[in-house]
PDB file of C-alpha atoms in Angstrom:
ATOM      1  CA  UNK W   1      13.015  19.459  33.715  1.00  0.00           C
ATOM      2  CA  UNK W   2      11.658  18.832  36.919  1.00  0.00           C
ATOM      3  CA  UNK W   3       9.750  15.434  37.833  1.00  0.00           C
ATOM      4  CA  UNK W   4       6.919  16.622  38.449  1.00  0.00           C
ATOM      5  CA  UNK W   5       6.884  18.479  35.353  1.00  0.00           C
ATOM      6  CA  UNK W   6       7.823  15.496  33.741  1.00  0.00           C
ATOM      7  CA  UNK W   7       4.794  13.487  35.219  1.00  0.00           C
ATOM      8  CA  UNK W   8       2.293  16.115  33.874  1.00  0.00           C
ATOM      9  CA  UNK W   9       3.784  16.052  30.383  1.00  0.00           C
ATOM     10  CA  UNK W  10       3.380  12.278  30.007  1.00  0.00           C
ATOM     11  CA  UNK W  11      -0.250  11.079  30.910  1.00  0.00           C
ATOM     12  CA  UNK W  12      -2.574   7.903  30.520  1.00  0.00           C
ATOM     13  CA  UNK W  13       0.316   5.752  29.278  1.00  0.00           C
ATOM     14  CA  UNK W  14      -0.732   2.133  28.653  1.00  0.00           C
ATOM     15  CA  UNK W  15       0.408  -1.315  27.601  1.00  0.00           C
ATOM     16  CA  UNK W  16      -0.696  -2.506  24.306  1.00  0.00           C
ATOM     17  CA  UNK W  17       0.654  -6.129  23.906  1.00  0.00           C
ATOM     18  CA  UNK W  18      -1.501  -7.115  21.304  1.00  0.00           C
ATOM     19  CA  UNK W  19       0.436  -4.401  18.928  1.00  0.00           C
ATOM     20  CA  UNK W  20       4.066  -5.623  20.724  1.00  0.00           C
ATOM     21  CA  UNK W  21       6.817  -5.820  17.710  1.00  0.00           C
ATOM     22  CA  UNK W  22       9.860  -8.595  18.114  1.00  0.00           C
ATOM     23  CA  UNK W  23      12.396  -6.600  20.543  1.00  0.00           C
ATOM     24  CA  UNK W  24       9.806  -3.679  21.070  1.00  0.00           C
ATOM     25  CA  UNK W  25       6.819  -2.895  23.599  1.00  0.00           C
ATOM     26  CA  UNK W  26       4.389  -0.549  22.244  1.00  0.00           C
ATOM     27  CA  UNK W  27       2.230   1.705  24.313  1.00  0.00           C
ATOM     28  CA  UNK W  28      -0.259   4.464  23.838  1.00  0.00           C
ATOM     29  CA  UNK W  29      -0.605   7.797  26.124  1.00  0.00           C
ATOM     30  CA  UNK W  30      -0.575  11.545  26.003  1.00  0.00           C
ATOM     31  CA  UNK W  31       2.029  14.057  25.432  1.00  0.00           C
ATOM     32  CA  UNK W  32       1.099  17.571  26.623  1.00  0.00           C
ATOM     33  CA  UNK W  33      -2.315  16.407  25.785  1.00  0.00           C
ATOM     34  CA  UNK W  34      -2.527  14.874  22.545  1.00  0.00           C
ATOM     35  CA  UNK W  35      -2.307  11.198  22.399  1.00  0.00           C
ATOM     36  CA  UNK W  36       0.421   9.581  20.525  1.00  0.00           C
ATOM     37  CA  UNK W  37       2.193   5.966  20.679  1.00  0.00           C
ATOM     38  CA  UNK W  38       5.569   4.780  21.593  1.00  0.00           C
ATOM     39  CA  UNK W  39       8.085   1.890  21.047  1.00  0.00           C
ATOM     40  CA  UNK W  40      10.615   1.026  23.356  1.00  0.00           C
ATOM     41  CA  UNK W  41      12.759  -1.835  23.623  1.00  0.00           C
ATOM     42  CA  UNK W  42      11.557  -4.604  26.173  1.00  0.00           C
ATOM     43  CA  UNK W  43      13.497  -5.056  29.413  1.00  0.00           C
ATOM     44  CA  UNK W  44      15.064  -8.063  28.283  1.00  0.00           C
ATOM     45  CA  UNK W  45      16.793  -5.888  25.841  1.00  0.00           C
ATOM     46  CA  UNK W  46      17.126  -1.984  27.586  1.00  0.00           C
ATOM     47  CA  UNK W  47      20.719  -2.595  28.555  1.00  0.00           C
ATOM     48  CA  UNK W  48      22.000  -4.296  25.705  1.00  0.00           C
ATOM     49  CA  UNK W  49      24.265  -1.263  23.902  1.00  0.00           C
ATOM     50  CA  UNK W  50      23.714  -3.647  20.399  1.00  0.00           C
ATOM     51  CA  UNK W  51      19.765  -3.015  20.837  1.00  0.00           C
ATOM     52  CA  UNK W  52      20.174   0.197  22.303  1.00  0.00           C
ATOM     53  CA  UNK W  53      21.966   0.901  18.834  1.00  0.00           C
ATOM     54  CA  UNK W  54      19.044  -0.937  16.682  1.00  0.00           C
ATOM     55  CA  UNK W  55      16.345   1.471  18.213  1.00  0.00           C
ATOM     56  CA  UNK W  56      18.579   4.734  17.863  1.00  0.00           C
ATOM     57  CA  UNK W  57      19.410   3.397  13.923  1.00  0.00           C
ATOM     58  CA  UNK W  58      15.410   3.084  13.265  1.00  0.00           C
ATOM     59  CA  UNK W  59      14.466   6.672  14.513  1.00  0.00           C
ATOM     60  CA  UNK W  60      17.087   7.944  12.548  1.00  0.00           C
ATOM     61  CA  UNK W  61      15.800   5.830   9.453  1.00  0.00           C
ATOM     62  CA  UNK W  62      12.170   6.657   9.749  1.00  0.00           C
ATOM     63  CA  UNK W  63      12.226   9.984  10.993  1.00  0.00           C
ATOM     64  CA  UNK W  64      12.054  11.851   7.694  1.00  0.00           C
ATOM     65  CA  UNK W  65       9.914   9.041   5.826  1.00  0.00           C
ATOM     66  CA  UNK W  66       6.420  10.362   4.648  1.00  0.00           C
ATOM     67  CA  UNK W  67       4.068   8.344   3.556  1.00  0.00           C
ATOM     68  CA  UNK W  68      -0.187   7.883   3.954  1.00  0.00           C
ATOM     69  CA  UNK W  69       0.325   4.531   4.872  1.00  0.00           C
ATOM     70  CA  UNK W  70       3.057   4.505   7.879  1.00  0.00           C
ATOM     71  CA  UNK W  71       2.809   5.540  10.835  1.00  0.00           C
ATOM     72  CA  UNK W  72       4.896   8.497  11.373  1.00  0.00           C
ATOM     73  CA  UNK W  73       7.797   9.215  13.629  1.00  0.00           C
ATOM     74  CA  UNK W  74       8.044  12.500  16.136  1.00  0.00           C
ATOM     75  CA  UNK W  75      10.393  12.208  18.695  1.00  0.00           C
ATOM     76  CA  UNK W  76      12.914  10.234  20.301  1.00  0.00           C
ATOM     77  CA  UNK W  77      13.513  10.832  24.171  1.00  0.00           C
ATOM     78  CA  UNK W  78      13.203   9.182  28.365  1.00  0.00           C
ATOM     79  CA  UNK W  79       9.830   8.282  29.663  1.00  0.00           C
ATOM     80  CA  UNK W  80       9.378   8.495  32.712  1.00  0.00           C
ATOM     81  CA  UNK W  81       8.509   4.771  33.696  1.00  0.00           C
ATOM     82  CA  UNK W  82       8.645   3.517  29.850  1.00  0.00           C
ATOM     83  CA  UNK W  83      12.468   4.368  29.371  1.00  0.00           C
ATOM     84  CA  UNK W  84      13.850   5.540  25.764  1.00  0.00           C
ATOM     85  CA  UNK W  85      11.009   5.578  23.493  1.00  0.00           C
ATOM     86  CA  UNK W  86      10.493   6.436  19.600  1.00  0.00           C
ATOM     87  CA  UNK W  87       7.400   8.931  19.793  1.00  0.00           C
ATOM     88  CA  UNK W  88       4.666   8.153  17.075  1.00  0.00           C
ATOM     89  CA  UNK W  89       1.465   9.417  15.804  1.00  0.00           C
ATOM     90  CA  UNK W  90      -1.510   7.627  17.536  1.00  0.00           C
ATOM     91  CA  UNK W  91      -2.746   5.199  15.284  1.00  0.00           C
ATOM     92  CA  UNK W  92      -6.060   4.589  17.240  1.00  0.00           C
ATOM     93  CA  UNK W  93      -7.821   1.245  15.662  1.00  0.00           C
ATOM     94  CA  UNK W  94      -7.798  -2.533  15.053  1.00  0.00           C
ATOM     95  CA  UNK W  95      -4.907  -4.513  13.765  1.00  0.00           C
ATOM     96  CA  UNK W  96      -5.745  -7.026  11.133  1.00  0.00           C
ATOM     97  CA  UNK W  97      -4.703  -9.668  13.382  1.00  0.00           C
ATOM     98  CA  UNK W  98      -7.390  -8.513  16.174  1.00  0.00           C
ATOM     99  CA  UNK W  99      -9.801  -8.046  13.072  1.00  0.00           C
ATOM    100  CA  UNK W 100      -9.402 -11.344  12.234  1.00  0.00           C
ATOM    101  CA  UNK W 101      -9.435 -13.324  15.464  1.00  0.00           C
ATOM    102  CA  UNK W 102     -12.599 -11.648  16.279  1.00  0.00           C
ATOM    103  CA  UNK W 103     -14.094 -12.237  12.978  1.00  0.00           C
ATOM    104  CA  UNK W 104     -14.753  -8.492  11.991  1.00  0.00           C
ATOM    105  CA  UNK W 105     -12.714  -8.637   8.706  1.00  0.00           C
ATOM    106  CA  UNK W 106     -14.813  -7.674   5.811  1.00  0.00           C
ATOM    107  CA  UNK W 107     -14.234  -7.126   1.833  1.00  0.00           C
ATOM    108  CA  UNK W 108     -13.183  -3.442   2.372  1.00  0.00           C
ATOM    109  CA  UNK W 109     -10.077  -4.161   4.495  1.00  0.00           C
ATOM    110  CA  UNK W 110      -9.131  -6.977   1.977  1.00  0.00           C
ATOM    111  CA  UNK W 111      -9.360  -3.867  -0.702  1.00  0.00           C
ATOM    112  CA  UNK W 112      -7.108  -1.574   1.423  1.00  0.00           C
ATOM    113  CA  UNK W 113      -4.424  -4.437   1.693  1.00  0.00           C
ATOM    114  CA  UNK W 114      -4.509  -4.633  -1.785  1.00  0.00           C
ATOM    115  CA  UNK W 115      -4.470  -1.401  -2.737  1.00  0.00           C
ATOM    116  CA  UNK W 116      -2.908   0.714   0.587  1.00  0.00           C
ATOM    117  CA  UNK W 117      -0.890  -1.656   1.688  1.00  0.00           C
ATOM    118  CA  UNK W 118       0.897  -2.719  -1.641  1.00  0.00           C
ATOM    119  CA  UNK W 119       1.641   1.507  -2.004  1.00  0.00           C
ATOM    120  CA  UNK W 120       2.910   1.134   1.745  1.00  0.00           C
ATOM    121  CA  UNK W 121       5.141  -1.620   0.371  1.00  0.00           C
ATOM    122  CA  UNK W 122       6.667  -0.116  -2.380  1.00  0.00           C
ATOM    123  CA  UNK W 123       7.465   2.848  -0.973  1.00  0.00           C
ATOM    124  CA  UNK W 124       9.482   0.784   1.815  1.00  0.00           C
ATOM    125  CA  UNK W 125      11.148  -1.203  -1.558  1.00  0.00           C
ATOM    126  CA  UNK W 126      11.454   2.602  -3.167  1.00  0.00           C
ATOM    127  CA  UNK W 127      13.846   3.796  -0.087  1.00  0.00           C
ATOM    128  CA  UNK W 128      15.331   0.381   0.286  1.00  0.00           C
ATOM    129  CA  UNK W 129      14.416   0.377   3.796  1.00  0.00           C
ATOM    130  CA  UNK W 130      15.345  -3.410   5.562  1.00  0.00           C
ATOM    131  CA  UNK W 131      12.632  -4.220   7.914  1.00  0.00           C
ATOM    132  CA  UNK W 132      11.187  -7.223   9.997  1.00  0.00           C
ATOM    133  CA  UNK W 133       8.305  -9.180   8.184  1.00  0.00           C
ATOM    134  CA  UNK W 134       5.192  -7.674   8.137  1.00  0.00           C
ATOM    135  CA  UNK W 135       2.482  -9.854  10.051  1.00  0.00           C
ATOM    136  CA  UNK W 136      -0.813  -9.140  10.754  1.00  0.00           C
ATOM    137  CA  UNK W 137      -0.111  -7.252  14.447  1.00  0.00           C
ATOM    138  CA  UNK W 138       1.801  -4.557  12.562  1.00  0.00           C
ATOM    139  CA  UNK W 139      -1.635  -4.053  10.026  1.00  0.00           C
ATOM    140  CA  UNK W 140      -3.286  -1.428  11.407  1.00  0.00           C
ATOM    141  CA  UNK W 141      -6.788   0.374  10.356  1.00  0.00           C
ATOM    142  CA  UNK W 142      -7.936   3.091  11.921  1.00  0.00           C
ATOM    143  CA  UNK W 143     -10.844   3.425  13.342  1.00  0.00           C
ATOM    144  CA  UNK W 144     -14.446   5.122  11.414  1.00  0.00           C
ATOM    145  CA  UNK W 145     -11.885   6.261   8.052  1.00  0.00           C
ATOM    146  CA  UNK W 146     -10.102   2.565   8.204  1.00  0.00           C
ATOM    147  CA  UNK W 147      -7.559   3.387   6.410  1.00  0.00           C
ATOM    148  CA  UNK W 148      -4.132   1.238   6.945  1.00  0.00           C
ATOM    149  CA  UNK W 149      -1.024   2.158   8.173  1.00  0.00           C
ATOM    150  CA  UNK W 150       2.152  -0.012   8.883  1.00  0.00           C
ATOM    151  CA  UNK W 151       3.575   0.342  12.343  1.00  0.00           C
ATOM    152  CA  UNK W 152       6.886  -1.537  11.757  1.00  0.00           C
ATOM    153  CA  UNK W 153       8.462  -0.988   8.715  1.00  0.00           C
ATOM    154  CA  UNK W 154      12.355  -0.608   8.971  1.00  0.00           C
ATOM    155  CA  UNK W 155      15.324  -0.385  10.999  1.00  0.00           C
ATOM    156  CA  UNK W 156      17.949  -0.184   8.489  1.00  0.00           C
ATOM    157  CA  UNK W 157      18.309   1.650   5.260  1.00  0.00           C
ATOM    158  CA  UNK W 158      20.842   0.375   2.448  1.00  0.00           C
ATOM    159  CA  UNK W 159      21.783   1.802  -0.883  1.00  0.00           C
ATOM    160  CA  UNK W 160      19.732  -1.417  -2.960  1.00  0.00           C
ATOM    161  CA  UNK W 161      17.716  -4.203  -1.520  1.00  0.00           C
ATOM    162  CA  UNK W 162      18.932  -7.124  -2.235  1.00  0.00           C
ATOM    163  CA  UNK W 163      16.223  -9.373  -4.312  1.00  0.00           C
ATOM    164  CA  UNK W 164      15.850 -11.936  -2.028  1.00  0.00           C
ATOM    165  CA  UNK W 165      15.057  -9.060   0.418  1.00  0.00           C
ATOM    166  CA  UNK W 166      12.599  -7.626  -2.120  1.00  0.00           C
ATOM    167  CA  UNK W 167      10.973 -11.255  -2.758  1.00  0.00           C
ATOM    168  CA  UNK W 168      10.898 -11.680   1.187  1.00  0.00           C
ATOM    169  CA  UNK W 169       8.136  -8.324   1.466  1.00  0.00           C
ATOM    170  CA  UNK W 170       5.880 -10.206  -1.275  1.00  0.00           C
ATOM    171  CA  UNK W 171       6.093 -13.652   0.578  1.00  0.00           C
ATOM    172  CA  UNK W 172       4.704 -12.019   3.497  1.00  0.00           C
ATOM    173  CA  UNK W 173       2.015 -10.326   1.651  1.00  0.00           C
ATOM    174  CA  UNK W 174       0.871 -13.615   0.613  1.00  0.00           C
ATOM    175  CA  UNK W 175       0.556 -14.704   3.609  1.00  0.00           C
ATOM    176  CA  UNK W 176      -1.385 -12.230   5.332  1.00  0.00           C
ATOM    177  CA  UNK W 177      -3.859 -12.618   1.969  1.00  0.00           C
ATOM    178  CA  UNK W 178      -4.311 -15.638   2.762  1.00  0.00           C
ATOM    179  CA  UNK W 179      -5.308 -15.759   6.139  1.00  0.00           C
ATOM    180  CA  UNK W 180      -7.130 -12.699   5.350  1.00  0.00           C
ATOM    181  CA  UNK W 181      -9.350 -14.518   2.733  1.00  0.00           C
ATOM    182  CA  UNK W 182      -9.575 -17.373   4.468  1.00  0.00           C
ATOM    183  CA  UNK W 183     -11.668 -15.337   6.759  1.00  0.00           C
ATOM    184  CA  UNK W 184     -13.670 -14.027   4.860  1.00  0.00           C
ATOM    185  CA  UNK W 185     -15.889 -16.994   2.939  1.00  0.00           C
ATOM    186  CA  UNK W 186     -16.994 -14.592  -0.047  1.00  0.00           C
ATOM    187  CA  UNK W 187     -13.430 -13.320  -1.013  1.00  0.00           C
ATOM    188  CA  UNK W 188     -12.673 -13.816  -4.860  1.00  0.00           C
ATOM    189  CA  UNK W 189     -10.976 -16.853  -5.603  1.00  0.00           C
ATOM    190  CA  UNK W 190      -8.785 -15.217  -7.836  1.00  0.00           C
ATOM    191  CA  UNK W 191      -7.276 -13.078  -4.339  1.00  0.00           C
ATOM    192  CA  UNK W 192      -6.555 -17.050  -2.984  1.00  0.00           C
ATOM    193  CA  UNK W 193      -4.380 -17.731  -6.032  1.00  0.00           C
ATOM    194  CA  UNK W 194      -2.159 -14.496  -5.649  1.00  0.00           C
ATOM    195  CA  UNK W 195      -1.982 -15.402  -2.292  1.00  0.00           C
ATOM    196  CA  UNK W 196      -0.513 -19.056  -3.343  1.00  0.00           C
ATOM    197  CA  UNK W 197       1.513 -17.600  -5.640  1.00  0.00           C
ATOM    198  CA  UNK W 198       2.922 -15.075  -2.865  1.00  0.00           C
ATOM    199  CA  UNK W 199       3.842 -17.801  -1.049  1.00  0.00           C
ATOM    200  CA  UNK W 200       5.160 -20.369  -3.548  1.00  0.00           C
ATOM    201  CA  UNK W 201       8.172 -22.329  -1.927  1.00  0.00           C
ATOM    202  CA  UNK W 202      10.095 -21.453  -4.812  1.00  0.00           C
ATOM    203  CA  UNK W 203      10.919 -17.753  -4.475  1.00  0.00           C
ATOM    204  CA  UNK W 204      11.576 -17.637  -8.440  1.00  0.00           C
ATOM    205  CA  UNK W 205       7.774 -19.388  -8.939  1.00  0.00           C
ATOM    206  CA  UNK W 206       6.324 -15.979  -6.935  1.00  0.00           C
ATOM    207  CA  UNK W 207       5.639 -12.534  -8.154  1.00  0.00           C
ATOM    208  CA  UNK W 208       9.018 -10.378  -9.253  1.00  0.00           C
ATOM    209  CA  UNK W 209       8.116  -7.324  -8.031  1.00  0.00           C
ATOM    210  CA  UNK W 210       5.696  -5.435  -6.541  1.00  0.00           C
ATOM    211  CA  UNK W 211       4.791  -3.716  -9.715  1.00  0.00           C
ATOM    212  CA  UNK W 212       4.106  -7.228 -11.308  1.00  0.00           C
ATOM    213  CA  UNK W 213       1.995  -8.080  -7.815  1.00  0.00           C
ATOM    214  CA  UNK W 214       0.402  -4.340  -8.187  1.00  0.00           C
ATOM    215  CA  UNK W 215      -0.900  -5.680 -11.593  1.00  0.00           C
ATOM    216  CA  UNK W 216      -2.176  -9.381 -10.563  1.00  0.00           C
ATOM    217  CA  UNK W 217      -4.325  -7.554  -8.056  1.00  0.00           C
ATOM    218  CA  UNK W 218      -5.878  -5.094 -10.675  1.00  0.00           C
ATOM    219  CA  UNK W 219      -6.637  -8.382 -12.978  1.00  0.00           C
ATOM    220  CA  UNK W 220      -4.636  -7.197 -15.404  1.00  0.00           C
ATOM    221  CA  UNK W 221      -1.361  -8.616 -16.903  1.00  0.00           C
ATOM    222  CA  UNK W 222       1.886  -7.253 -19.219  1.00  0.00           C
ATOM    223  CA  UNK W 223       0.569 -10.220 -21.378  1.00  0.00           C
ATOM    224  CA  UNK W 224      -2.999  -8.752 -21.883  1.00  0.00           C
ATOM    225  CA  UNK W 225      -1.217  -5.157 -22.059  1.00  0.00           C
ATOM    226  CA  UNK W 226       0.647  -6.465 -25.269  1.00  0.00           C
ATOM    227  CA  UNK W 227      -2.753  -8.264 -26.781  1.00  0.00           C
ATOM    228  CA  UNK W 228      -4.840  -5.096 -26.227  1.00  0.00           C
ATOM    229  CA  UNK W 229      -1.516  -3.028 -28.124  1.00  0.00           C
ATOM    230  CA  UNK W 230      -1.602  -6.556 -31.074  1.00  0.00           C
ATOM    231  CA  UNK W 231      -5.781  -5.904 -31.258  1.00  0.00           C
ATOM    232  CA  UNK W 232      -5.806  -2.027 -31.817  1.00  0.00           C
ATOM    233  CA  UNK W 233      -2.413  -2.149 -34.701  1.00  0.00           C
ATOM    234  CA  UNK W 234      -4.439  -4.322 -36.692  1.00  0.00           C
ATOM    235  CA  UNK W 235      -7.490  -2.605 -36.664  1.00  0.00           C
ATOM    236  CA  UNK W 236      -5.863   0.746 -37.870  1.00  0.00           C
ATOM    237  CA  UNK W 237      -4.036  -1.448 -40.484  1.00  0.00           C
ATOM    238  CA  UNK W 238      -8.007  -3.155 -41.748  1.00  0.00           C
ATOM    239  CA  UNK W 239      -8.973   0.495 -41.524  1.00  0.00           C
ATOM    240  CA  UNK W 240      -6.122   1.406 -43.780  1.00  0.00           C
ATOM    241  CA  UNK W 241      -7.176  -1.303 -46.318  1.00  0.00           C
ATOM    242  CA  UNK W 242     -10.624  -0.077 -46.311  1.00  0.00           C
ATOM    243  CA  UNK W 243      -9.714   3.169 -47.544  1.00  0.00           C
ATOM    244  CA  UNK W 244      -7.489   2.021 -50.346  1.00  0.00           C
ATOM    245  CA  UNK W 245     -10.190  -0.331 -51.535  1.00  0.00           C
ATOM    246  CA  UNK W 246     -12.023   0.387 -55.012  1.00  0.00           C
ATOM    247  CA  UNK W 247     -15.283   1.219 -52.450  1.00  0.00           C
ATOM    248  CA  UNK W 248     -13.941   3.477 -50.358  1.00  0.00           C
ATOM    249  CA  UNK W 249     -13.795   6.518 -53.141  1.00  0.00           C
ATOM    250  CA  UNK W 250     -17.486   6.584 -53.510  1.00  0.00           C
ATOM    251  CA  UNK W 251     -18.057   6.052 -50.089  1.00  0.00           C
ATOM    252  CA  UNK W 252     -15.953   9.112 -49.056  1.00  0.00           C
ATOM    253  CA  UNK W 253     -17.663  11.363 -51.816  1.00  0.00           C
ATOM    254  CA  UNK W 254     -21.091  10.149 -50.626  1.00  0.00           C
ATOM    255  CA  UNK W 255     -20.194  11.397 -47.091  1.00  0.00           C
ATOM    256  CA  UNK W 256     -18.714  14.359 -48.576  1.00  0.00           C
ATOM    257  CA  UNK W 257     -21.724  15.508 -50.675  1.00  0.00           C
ATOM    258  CA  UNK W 258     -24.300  14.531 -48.170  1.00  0.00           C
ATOM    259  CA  UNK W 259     -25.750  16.903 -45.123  1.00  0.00           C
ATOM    260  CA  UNK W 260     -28.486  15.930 -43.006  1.00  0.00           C
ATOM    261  CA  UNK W 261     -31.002  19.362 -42.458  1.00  0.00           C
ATOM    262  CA  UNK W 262     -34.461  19.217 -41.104  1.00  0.00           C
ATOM    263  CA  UNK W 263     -34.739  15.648 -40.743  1.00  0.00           C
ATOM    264  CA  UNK W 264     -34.049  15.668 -44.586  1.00  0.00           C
ATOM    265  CA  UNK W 265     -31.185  14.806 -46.554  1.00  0.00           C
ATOM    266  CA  UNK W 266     -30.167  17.210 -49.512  1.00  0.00           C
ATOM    267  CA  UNK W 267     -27.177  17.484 -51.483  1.00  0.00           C
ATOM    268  CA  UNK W 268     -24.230  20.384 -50.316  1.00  0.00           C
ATOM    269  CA  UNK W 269     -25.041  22.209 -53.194  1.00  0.00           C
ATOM    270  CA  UNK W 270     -28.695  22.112 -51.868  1.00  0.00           C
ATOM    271  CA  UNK W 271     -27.731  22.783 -48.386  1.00  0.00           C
ATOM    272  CA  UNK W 272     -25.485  25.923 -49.496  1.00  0.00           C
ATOM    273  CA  UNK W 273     -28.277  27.325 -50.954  1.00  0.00           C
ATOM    274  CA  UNK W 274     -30.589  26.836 -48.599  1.00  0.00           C
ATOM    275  CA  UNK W 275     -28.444  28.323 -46.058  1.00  0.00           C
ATOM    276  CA  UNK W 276     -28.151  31.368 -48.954  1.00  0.00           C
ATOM    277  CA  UNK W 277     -31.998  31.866 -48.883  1.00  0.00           C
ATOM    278  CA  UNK W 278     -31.986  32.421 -45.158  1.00  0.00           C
TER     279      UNK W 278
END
């Protein structure tokens, strides 16, 4: 393809450092047109074959993941003044980090991390994808929808996670709670002890999975699961008892002979009849 051809197919191409990811710049622009984003390594890092490698593994890992909250990969190729780039949808909006700083965070984006982003994350778990922490640069929300998306989220896919791998996603949740609710004076104080928790020194002392995180967030608990389970069993068994008692005959054959007809009450014989008349 000719350069000039070239120039016209890649327009408006900027710097975003704010959204820069450990060994990658990230830019926006326009392809033929429609804006999209890209990732390429930084020049400290172009002509090193072993990082040349990493960003050639990652398109190759992400390209065929699908999923509401990541960003999605579409090409892999040579800009011209960018170099080798992985070619993204454009995620245009805030990161939580810029959200934060500039004291815009608000209850709703707390919501989404605990509901989007904890989907995001166990879908990344789900395919066992290895990644670098997620940090609040790489927490994006879109602009009017705000929905999230995760713009960094693996470079390396392995049969199983290993769990200190798996603990390692939920320390980093916690901490991005945290200084999420820290900014935000109102947040419940139940979202700053799952943050603690997140973040416990001890990675035994924090969460086991996302599932068990999933279910801290929702205020629920396995415990209260099994006490809800304990609660309804021995109703059906008083119910049970009821209707072997020496009462419950006579109360059955009172509901069984009784029928409620015009505001009245008559016996079924009486109501048979009645219905026989008309």
């Amino acid at each position: 393809m000719a350069a000039k051809d070239l120039s016209e197919k890649w327009t408006e191409l900027e710097l975003l450092p704010e959204w820069d990811e450990t060994y990658y710049d990230v830019y926006t622009g326009k392809k033929h047109g429609k804006w999209v984003m890209l990732k390429t390594l930084k020049p400290q890092y172009k002509d090193d074959p072993r990082f040349q490698a990493m960003i050639e593994k990652e398109f190759d890992v992400r390209y065929n993941l699908a999923h509401p909250g990541i960003v999605m990969i579409n090409d892999f190729e040579d800009v011209p003044g960018v170099g080798l780039s992985i070619i993204t949808d454009d995620v245009y909006g805030l990161s939580l980090r810029k959200l934060i700083d500039c004291k815009e965070i608000t209850m709703d984006h707390i919501r989404r991390l605990c509901t989007q982003m904890i989907d995001a994350m166990e879908y990344i778990q789900t395919n066992h994808l290895v990644h670098f922490p997620l940090r609040p640069e790489t927490v994006i929300f879109t602009e009017n929808i705000g929905n999230l998306k995760l713009i960094d989220v693996g470079f390396d896919q392995r049969d199983q996670l290993s769990p200190a791998e798996a603990t390692d996603d939920i320390l980093a949740f916690g901490r991005i709670l945290s200084e999420a609710v820290s900014a935000v004076p109102d947040a419940p104080a139940q979202l700053r002890r799952i943050a603690e928790k997140c973040c416990n020194s001890d990675p035994k002392a924090r969460y086991r999975s996302i599932h068990q995180l999933r279910m801290a967030l929702a205020q629920r608990s396995n415990n209260k699961f099994y006490i809800a389970i304990i609660i309804f069993l021995l109703a059906m068994i008083g119910i049970l008892l009821w209707f072997n008692s020496s009462g419950a005959p006579a109360a059955r054959e009172t509901v069984e002979n009784t029928a409620v007809a015009g505001g009245h009450i008559h016996t079924t014989q009486d109501f048979i009849a009645t219905c026989q008349l008309k």
